[in-house]
Short mmCIF file of C-alpha atoms (C1' of nucleotides) in Angstrom, two decimals:
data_model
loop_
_atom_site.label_atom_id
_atom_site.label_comp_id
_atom_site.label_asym_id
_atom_site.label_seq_id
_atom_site.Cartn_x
_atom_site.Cartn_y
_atom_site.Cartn_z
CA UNK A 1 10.33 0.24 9.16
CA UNK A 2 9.84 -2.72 6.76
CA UNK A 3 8.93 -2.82 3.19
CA UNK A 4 5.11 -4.86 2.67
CA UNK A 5 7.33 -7.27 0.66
CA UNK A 6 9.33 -7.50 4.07
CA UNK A 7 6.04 -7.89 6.06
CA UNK A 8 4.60 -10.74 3.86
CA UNK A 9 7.90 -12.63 4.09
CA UNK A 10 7.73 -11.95 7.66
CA UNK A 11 4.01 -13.18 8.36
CA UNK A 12 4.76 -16.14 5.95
CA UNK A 13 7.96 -17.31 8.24
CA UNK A 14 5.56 -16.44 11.31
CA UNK A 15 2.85 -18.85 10.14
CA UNK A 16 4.97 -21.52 9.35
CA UNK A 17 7.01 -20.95 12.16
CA UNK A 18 3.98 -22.38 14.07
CA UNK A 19 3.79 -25.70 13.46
CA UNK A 20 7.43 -26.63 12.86
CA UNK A 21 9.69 -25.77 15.63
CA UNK A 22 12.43 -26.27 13.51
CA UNK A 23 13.27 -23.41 11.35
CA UNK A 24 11.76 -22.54 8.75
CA UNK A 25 12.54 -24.10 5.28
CA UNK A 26 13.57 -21.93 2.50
CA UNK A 27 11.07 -23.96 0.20
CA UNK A 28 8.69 -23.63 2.27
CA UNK A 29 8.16 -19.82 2.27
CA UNK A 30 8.46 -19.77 -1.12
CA UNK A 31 5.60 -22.30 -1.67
CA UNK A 32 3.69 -19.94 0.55
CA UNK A 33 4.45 -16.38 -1.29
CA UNK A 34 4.08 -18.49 -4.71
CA UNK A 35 8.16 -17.03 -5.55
CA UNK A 36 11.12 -18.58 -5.92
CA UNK A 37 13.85 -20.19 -3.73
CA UNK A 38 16.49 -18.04 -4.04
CA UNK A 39 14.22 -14.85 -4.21
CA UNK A 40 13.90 -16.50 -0.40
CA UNK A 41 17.72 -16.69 0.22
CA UNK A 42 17.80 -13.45 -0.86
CA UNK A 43 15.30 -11.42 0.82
CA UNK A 44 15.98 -13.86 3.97
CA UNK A 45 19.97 -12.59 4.23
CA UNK A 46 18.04 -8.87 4.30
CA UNK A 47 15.70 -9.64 7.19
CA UNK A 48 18.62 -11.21 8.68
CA UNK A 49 20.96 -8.35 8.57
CA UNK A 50 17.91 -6.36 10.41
CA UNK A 51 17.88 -8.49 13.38
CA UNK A 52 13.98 -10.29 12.68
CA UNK A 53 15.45 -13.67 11.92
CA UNK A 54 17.89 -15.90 12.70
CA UNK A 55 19.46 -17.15 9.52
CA UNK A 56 22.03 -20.62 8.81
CA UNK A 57 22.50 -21.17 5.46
CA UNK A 58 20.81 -24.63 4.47
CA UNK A 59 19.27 -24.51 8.01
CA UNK A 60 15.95 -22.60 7.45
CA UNK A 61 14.78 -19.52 10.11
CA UNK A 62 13.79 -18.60 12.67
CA UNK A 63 12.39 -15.49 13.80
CA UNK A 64 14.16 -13.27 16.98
CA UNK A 65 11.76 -11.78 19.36
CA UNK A 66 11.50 -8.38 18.01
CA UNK A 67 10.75 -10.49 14.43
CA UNK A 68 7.56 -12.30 16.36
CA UNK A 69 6.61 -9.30 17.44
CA UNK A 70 6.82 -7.52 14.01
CA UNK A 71 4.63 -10.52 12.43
CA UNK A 72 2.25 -10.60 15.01
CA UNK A 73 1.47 -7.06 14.58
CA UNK A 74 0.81 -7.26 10.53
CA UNK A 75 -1.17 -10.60 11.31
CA UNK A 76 -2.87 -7.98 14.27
CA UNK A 77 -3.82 -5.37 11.46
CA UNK A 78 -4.81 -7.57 9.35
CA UNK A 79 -7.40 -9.79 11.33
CA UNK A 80 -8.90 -5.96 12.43
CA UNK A 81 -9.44 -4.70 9.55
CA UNK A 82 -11.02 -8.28 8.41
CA UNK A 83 -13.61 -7.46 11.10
CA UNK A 84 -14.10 -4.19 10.24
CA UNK A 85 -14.94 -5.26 6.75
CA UNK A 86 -17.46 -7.77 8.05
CA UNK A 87 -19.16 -5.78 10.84
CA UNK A 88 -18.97 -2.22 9.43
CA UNK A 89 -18.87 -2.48 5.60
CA UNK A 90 -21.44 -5.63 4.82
CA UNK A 91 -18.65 -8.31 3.49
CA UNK A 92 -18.68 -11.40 4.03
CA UNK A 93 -16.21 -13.55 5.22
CA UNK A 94 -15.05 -14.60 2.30
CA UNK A 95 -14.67 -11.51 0.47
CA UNK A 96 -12.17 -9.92 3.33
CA UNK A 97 -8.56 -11.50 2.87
CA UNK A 98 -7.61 -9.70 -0.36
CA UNK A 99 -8.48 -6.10 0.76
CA UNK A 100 -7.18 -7.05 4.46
CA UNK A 101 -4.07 -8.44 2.84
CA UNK A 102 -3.45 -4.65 1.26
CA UNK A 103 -4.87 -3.00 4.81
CA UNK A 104 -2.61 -4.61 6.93
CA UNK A 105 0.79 -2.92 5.67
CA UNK A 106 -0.68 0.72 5.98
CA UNK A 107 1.77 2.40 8.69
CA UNK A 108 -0.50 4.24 11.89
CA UNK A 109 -0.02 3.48 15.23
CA UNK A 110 -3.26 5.66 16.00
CA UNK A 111 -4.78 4.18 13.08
CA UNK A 112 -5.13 0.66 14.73
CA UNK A 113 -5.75 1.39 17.97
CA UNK A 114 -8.46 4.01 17.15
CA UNK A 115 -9.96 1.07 14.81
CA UNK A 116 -9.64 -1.56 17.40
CA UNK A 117 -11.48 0.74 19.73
CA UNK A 118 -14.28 1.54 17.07
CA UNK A 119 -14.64 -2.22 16.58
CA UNK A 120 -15.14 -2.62 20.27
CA UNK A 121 -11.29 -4.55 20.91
CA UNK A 122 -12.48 -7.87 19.20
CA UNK A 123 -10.48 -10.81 20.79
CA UNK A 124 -11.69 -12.97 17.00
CA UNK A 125 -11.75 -12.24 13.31
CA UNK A 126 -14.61 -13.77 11.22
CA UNK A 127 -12.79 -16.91 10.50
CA UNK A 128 -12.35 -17.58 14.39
CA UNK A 129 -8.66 -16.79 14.34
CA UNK A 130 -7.53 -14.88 17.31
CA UNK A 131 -6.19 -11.26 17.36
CA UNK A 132 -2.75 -10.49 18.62
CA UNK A 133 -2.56 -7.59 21.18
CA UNK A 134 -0.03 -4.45 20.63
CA UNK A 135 2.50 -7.24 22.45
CA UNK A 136 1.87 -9.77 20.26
CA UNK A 137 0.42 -12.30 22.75
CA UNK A 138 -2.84 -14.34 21.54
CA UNK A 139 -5.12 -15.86 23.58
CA UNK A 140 -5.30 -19.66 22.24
CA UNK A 141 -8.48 -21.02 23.26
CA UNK A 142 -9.11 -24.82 23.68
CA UNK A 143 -10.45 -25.68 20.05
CA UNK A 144 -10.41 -29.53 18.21
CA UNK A 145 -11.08 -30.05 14.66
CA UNK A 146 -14.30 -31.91 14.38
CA UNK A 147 -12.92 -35.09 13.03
CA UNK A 148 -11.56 -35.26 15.87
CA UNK A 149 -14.64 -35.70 17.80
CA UNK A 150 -16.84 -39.04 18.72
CA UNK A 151 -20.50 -40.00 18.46
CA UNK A 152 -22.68 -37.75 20.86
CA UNK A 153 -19.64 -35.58 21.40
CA UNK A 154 -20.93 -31.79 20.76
CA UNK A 155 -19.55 -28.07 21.15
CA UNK A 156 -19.93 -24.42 19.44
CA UNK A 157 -18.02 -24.59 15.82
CA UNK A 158 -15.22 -21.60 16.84
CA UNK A 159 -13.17 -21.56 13.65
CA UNK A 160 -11.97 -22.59 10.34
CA UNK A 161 -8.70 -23.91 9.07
CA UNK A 162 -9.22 -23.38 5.38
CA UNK A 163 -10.44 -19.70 4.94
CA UNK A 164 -10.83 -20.12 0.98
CA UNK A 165 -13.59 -18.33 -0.35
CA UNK A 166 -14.59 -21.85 -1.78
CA UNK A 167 -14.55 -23.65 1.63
CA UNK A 168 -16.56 -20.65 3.19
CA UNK A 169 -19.40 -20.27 0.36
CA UNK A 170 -19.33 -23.85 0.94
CA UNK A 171 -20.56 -23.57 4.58
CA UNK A 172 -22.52 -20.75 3.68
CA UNK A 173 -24.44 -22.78 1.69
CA UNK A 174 -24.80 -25.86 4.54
CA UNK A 175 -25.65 -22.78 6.63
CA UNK A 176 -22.62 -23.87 9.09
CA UNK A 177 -21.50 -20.42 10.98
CA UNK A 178 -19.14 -19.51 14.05
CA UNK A 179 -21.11 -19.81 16.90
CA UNK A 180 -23.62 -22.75 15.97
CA UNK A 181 -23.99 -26.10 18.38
CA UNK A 182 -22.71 -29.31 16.39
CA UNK A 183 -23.36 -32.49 17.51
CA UNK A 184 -21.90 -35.17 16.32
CA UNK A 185 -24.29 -38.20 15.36
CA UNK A 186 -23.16 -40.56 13.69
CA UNK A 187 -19.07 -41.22 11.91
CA UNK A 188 -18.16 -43.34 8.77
CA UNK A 189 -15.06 -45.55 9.49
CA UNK A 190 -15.13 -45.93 5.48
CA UNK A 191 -14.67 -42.29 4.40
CA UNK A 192 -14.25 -40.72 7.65
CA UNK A 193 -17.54 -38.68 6.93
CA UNK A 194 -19.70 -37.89 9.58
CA UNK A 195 -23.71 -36.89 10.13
CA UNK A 196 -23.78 -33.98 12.71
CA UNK A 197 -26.69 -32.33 13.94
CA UNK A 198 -26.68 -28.11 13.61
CA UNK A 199 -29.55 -26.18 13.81
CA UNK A 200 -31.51 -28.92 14.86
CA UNK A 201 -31.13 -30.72 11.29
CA UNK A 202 -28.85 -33.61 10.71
CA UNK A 203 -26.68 -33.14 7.50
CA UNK A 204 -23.98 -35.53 6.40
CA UNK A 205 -20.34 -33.98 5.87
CA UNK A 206 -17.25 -35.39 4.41
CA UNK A 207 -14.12 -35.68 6.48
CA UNK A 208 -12.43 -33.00 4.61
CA UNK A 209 -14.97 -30.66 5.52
CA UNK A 210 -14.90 -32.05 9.15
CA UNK A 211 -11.04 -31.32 9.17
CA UNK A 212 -11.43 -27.51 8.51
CA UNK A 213 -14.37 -26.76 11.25
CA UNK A 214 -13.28 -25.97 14.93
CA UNK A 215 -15.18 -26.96 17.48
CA UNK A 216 -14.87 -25.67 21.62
CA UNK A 217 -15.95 -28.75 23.03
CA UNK A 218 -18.89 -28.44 26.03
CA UNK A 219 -19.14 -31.76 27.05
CA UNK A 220 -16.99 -34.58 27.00
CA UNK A 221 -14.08 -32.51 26.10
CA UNK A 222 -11.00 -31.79 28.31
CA UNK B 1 -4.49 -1.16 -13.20
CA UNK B 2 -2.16 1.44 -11.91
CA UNK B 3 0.37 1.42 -9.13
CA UNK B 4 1.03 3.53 -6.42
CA UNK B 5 3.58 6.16 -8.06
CA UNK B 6 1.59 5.87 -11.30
CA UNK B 7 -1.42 6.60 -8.81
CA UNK B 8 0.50 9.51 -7.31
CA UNK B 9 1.69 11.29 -10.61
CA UNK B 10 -1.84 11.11 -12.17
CA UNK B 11 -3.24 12.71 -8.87
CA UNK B 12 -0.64 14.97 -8.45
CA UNK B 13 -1.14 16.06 -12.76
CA UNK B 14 -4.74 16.34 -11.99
CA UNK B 15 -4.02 19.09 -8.97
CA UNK B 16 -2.04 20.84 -11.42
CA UNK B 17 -4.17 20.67 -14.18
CA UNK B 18 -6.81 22.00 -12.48
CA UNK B 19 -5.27 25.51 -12.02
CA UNK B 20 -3.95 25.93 -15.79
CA UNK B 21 -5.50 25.12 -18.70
CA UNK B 22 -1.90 24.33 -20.85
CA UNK B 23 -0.43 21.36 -20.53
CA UNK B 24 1.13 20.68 -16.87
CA UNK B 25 4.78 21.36 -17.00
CA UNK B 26 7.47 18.32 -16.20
CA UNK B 27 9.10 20.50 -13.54
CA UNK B 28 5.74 21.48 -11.95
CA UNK B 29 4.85 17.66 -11.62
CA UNK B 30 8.65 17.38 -10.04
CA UNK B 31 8.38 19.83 -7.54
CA UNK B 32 4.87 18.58 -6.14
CA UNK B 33 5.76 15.23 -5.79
CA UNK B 34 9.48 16.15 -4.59
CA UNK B 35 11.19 14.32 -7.24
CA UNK B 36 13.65 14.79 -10.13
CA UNK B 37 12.24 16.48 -13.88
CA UNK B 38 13.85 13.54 -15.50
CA UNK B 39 11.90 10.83 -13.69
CA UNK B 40 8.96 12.86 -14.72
CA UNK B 41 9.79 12.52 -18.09
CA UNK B 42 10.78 8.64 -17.55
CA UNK B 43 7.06 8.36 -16.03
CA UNK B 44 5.18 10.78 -18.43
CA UNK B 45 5.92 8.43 -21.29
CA UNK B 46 4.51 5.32 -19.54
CA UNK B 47 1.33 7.33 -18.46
CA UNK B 48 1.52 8.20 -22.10
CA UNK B 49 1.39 4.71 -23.25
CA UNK B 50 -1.39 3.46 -21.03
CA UNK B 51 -3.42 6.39 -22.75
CA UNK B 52 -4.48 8.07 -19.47
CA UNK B 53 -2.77 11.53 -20.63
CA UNK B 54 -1.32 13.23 -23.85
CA UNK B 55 2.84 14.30 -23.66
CA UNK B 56 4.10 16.02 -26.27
CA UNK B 57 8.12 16.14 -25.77
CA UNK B 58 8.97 20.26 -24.28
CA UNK B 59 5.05 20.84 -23.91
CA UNK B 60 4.02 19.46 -20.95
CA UNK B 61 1.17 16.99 -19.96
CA UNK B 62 -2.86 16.80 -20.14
CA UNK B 63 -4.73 14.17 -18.54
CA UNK B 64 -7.30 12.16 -21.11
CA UNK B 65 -10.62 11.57 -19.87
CA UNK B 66 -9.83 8.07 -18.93
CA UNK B 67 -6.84 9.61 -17.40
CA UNK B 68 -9.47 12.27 -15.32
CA UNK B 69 -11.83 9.94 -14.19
CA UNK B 70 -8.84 7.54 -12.72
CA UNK B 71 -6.96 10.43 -10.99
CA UNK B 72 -10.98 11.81 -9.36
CA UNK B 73 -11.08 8.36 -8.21
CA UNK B 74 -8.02 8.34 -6.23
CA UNK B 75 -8.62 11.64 -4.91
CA UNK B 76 -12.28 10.26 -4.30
CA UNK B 77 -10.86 7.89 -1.82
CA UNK B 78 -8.40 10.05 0.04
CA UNK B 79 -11.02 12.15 0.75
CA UNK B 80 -13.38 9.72 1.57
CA UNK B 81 -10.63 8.17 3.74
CA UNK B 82 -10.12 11.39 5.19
CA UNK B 83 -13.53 11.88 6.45
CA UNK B 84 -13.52 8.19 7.64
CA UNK B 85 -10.27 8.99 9.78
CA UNK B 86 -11.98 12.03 11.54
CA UNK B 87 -15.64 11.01 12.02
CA UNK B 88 -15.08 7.49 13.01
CA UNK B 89 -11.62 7.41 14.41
CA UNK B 90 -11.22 10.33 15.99
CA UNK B 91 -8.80 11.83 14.31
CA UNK B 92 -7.84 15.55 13.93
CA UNK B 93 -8.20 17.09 10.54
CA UNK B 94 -4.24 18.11 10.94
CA UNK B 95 -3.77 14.25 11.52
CA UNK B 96 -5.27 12.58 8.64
CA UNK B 97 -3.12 13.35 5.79
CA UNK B 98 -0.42 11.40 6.05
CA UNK B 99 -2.42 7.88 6.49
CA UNK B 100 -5.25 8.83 3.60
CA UNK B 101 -2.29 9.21 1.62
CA UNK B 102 -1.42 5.85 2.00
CA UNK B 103 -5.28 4.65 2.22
CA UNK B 104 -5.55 6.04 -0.88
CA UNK B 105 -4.00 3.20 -3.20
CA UNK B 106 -6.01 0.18 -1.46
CA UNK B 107 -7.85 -1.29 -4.41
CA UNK B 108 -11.63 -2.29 -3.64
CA UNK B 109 -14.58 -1.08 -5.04
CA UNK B 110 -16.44 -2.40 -2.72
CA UNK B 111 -14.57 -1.26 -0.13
CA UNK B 112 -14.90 2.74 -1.00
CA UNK B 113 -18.51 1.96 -2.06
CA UNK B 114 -19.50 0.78 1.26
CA UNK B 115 -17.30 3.18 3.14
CA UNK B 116 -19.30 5.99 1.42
CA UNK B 117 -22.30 4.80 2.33
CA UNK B 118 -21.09 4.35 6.46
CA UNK B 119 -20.16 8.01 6.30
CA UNK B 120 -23.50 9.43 4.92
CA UNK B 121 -22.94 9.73 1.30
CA UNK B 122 -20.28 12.93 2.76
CA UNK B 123 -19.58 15.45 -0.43
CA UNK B 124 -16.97 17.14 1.48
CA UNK B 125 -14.31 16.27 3.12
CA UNK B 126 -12.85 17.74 6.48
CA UNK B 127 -11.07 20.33 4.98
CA UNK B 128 -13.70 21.06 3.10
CA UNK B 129 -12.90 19.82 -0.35
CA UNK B 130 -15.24 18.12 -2.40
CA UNK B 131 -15.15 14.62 -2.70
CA UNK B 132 -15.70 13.45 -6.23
CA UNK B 133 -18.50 10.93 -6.97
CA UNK B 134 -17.85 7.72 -8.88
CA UNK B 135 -18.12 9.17 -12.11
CA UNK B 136 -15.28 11.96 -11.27
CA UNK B 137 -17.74 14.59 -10.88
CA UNK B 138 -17.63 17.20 -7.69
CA UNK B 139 -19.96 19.96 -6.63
CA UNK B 140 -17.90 23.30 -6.49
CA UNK B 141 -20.23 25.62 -4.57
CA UNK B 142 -19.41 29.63 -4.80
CA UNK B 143 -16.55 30.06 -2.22
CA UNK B 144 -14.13 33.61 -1.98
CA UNK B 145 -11.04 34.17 0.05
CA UNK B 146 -11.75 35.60 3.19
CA UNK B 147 -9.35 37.87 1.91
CA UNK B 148 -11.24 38.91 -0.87
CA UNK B 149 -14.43 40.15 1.25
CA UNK B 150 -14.54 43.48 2.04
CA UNK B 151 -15.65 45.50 5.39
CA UNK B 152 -19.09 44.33 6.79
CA UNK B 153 -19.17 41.29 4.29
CA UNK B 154 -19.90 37.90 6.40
CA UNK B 155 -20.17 34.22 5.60
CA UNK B 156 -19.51 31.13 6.63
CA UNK B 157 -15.90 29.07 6.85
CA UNK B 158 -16.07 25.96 4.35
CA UNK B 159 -12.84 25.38 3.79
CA UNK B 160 -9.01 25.81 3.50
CA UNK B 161 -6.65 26.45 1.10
CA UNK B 162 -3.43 25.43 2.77
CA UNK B 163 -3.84 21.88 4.96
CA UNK B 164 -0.85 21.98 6.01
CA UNK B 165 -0.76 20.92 9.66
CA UNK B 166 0.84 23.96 11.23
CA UNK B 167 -1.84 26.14 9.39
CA UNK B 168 -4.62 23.94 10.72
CA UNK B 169 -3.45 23.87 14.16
CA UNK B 170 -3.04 27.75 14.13
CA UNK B 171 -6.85 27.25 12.82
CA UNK B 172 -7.79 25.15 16.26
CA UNK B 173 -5.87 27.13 18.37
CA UNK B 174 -7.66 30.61 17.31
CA UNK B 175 -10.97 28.43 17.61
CA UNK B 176 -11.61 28.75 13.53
CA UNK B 177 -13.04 25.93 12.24
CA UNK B 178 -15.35 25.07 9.00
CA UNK B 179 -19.07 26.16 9.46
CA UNK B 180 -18.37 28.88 11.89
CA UNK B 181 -19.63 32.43 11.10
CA UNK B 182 -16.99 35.33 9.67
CA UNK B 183 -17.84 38.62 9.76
CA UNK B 184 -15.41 41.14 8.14
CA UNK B 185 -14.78 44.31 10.50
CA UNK B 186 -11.61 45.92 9.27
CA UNK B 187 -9.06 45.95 6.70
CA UNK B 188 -5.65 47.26 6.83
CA UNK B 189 -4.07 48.71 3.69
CA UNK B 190 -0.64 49.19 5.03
CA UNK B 191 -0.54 44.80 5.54
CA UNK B 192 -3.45 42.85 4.69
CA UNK B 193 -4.32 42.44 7.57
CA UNK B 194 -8.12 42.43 9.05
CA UNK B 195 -9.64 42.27 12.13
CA UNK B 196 -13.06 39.29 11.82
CA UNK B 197 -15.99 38.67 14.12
CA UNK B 198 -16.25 35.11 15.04
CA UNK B 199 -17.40 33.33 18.01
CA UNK B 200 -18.85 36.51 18.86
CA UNK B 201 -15.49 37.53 19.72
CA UNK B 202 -13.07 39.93 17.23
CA UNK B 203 -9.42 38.68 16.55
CA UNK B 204 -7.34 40.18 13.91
CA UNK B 205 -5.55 37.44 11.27
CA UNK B 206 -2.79 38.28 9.19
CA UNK B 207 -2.90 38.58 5.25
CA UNK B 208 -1.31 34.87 4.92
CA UNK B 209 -4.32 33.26 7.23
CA UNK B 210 -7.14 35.72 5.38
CA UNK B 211 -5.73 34.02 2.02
CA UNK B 212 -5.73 30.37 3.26
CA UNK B 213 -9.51 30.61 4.35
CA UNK B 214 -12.42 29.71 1.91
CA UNK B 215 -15.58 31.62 3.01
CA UNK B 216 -19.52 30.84 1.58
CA UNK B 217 -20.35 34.52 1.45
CA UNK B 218 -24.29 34.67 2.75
CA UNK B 219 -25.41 38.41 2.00
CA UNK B 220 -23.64 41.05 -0.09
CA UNK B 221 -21.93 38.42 -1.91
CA UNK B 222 -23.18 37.07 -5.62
"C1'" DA C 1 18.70 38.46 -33.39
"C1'" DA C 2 22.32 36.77 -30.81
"C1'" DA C 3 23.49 35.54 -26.11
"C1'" DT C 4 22.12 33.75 -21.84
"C1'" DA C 5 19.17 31.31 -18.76
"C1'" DT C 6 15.89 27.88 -17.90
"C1'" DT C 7 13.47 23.77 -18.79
"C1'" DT C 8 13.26 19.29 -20.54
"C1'" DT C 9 15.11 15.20 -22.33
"C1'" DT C 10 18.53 11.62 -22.94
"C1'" DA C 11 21.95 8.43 -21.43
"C1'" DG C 12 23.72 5.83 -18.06
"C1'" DT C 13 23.66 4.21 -13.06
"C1'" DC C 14 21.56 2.45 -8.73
"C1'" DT C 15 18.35 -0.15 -5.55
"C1'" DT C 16 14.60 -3.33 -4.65
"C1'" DG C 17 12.63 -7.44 -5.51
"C1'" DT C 18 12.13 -10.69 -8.62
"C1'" DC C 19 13.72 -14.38 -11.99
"C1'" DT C 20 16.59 -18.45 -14.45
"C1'" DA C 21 20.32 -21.47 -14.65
"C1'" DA C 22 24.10 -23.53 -12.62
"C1'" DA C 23 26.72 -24.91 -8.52
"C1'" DA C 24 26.91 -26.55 -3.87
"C1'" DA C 25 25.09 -28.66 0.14
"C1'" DT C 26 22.07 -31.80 2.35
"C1'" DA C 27 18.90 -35.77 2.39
"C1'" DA C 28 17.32 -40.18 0.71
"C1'" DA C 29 17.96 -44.55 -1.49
"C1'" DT C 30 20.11 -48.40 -3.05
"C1'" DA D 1 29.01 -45.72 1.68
"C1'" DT D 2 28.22 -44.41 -2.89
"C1'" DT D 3 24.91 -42.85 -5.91
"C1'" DT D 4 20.76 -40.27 -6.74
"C1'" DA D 5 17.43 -36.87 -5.58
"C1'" DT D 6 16.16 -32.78 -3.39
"C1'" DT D 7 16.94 -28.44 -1.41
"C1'" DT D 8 19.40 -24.34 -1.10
"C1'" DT D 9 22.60 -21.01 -2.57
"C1'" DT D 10 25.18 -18.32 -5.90
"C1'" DA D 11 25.76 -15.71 -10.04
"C1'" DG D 12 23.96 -13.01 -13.38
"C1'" DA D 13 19.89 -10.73 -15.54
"C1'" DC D 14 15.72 -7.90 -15.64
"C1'" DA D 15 11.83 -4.39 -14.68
"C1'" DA D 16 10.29 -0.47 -11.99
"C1'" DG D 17 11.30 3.77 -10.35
"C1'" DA D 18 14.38 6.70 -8.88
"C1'" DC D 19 18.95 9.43 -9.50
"C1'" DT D 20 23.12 12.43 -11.73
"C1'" DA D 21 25.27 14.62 -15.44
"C1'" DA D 22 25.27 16.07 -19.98
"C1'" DA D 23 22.84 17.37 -24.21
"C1'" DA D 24 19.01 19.50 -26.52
"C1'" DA D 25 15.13 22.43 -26.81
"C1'" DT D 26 12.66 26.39 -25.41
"C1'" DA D 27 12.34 31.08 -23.08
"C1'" DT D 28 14.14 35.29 -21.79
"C1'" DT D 29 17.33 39.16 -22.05
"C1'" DT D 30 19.87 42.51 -23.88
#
DNA sequence: AAATATTTTTAGTCTTGTCTAAAAATAAAT
DNA sequence: ATTTATTTTTAGACAAGACTAAAAATATTT
């Protein structure tokens, strides 16, 4: 059984872990927990010493199987309860990460399955992230940021990359949501900002905002 | 804001409390939360400090008002929880204990707000203990021992005094549950014992089971 | 009321998880 | 290839919350 402190470092090294596959720098979880380097060392030795990472000194980490698994299981709980917030207790999705953030370390096997039942055995939280089964496996579906995408290129916006409450009252307020057609019109090679057409309106977005919207493609995708 | 052992003294103060009027004694508060009278003491003083109850050294403790209301609140939410647990999630009312306990300390207003309102505003939970609104206040309706009735008294079952899970599994397997009719047939001097009517059927409980069940007398009663 | 038993408090220690400051290793730059 | 900068680790400290053992206060007996 692990601490929640041992669970957050866990699902820290597990995100990261991601896009690097290199290990995982001790500065870099750190930066993520907002604590210090050798508060990482430490705690990192621990994890080590229980077999859920792979630890060189000055190397970074890595997590062993049974670590993935470990992490992919808070990340599970955590994305679950996020849709339970939204679709059985009125939040909105950007009111769910703090309370999910304290759900996810609550220890019940029956708990979570009895939830992910009740819920229906969502494959997607709110944000378009995907939810781990009991094995840990995700199903990564074929998604491109919409910067990414060309004049008269167009698809179903599947996800977000920042999930800050700012960025999603943000898109609230465009009235961009999982699920709506984009089309893309028109792209500035100036400021990389784009006009897209959603709900049959054309609005004009700037490329950051076009580099934290997924889009599945339909059409002239792969 | 409190955390979770703070959050467990207070609750566990409040239990105590509720049974004497004096102050609650440090070894009392020891033995229910299975710890040592000097950590008590240790944790009395901070309570003490945060002005949520009054210690006076070799007296014992009494929650404040503030202190009342913050200890109904967490006891609010395990209850709450509790009811969530067996009404949406299917599980048993010997089952839920454990995982309210932890539910308990998730901090959301929101949250509890909402989950009251997706489980029907309950006011008791499955054990049939009030759950305290958000003020701290709960409904005690007029409830005897079974024990206490006497031959041809009858009433209904609304709730237990033990919840241990070995006493309500003994409960399920003699088919007694809350809202079920008891009618009192016999009494035995010699051991406590007394044979009841229920289901239509008569069993005979022991004096330990007749003093764990809370019975809503309907006729003969005050 | 003195003697004994019990309860409570104090004093000091331990573990977990954090921190700061300094040392050591690695990476980058001239 | 040295020097400089950055990252990482070590060493030592601290707060929270628990513990043991001893001292002090309160209760109970005789």
């Amino acid at each position: 059984m692990f601490t929640s402190s041992e669970e957050n470092y866990l699902k820290a090294i597990y995100h990261l872990g991601i896009t690097s596959n290199k290990g995982v720098s001790t500065n870099a979880i750190a930066k993520r927990l907002r604590t210090k380097a050798s508060s990482v060392t430490d705690m990192v030795k621990k994890l080590a010493d229980k077999n859920v990472l792979v630890y060189r000194k000055y190397q970074g980490v890595s997590l062993t199987k049974e670590g993935n698994k470990t992490a992919a299981n808070i990340i599970r709980k955590h994305r679950l309860w996020e849709v339970f917030l939204v679709e059985k207790l009125n939040f909105n999705w950007d009111e769910v990460h703090d309370v999910a953030e304290q759900l996810e370390h609550i220890k019940s096997p029956k708990l979570i399955n009895e939830l992910d039942a009740l819920l229906g055995f969502p494959k997607y939280d709110p944000h378009g992230d995907p939810i781990p089964d009991n094995e840990g496996n995700l199903d990564q579906i074929e998604k491109s940021l919409l910067a990414t995408l060309t004049i008269n290129e167009f698809g179903i916006c599947v996800g977000v990359h920042d999930s800050s409450s700012t960025f999603l009252q943000f898109l609230d307020k465009q009235k961009i949501a999982l699920g709506q057609e984009i089309t893309v019109i028109e792209k500035e090679d100036f400021d990389g900002s784009m006009t897209i057409k959603i709900n049959n309106k054309k609005i004009s977005i700037s490329n950051k905002i076009a580099n934290n919207l997924y889009i599945q493609k339909v059409q002239n995708g792969q």
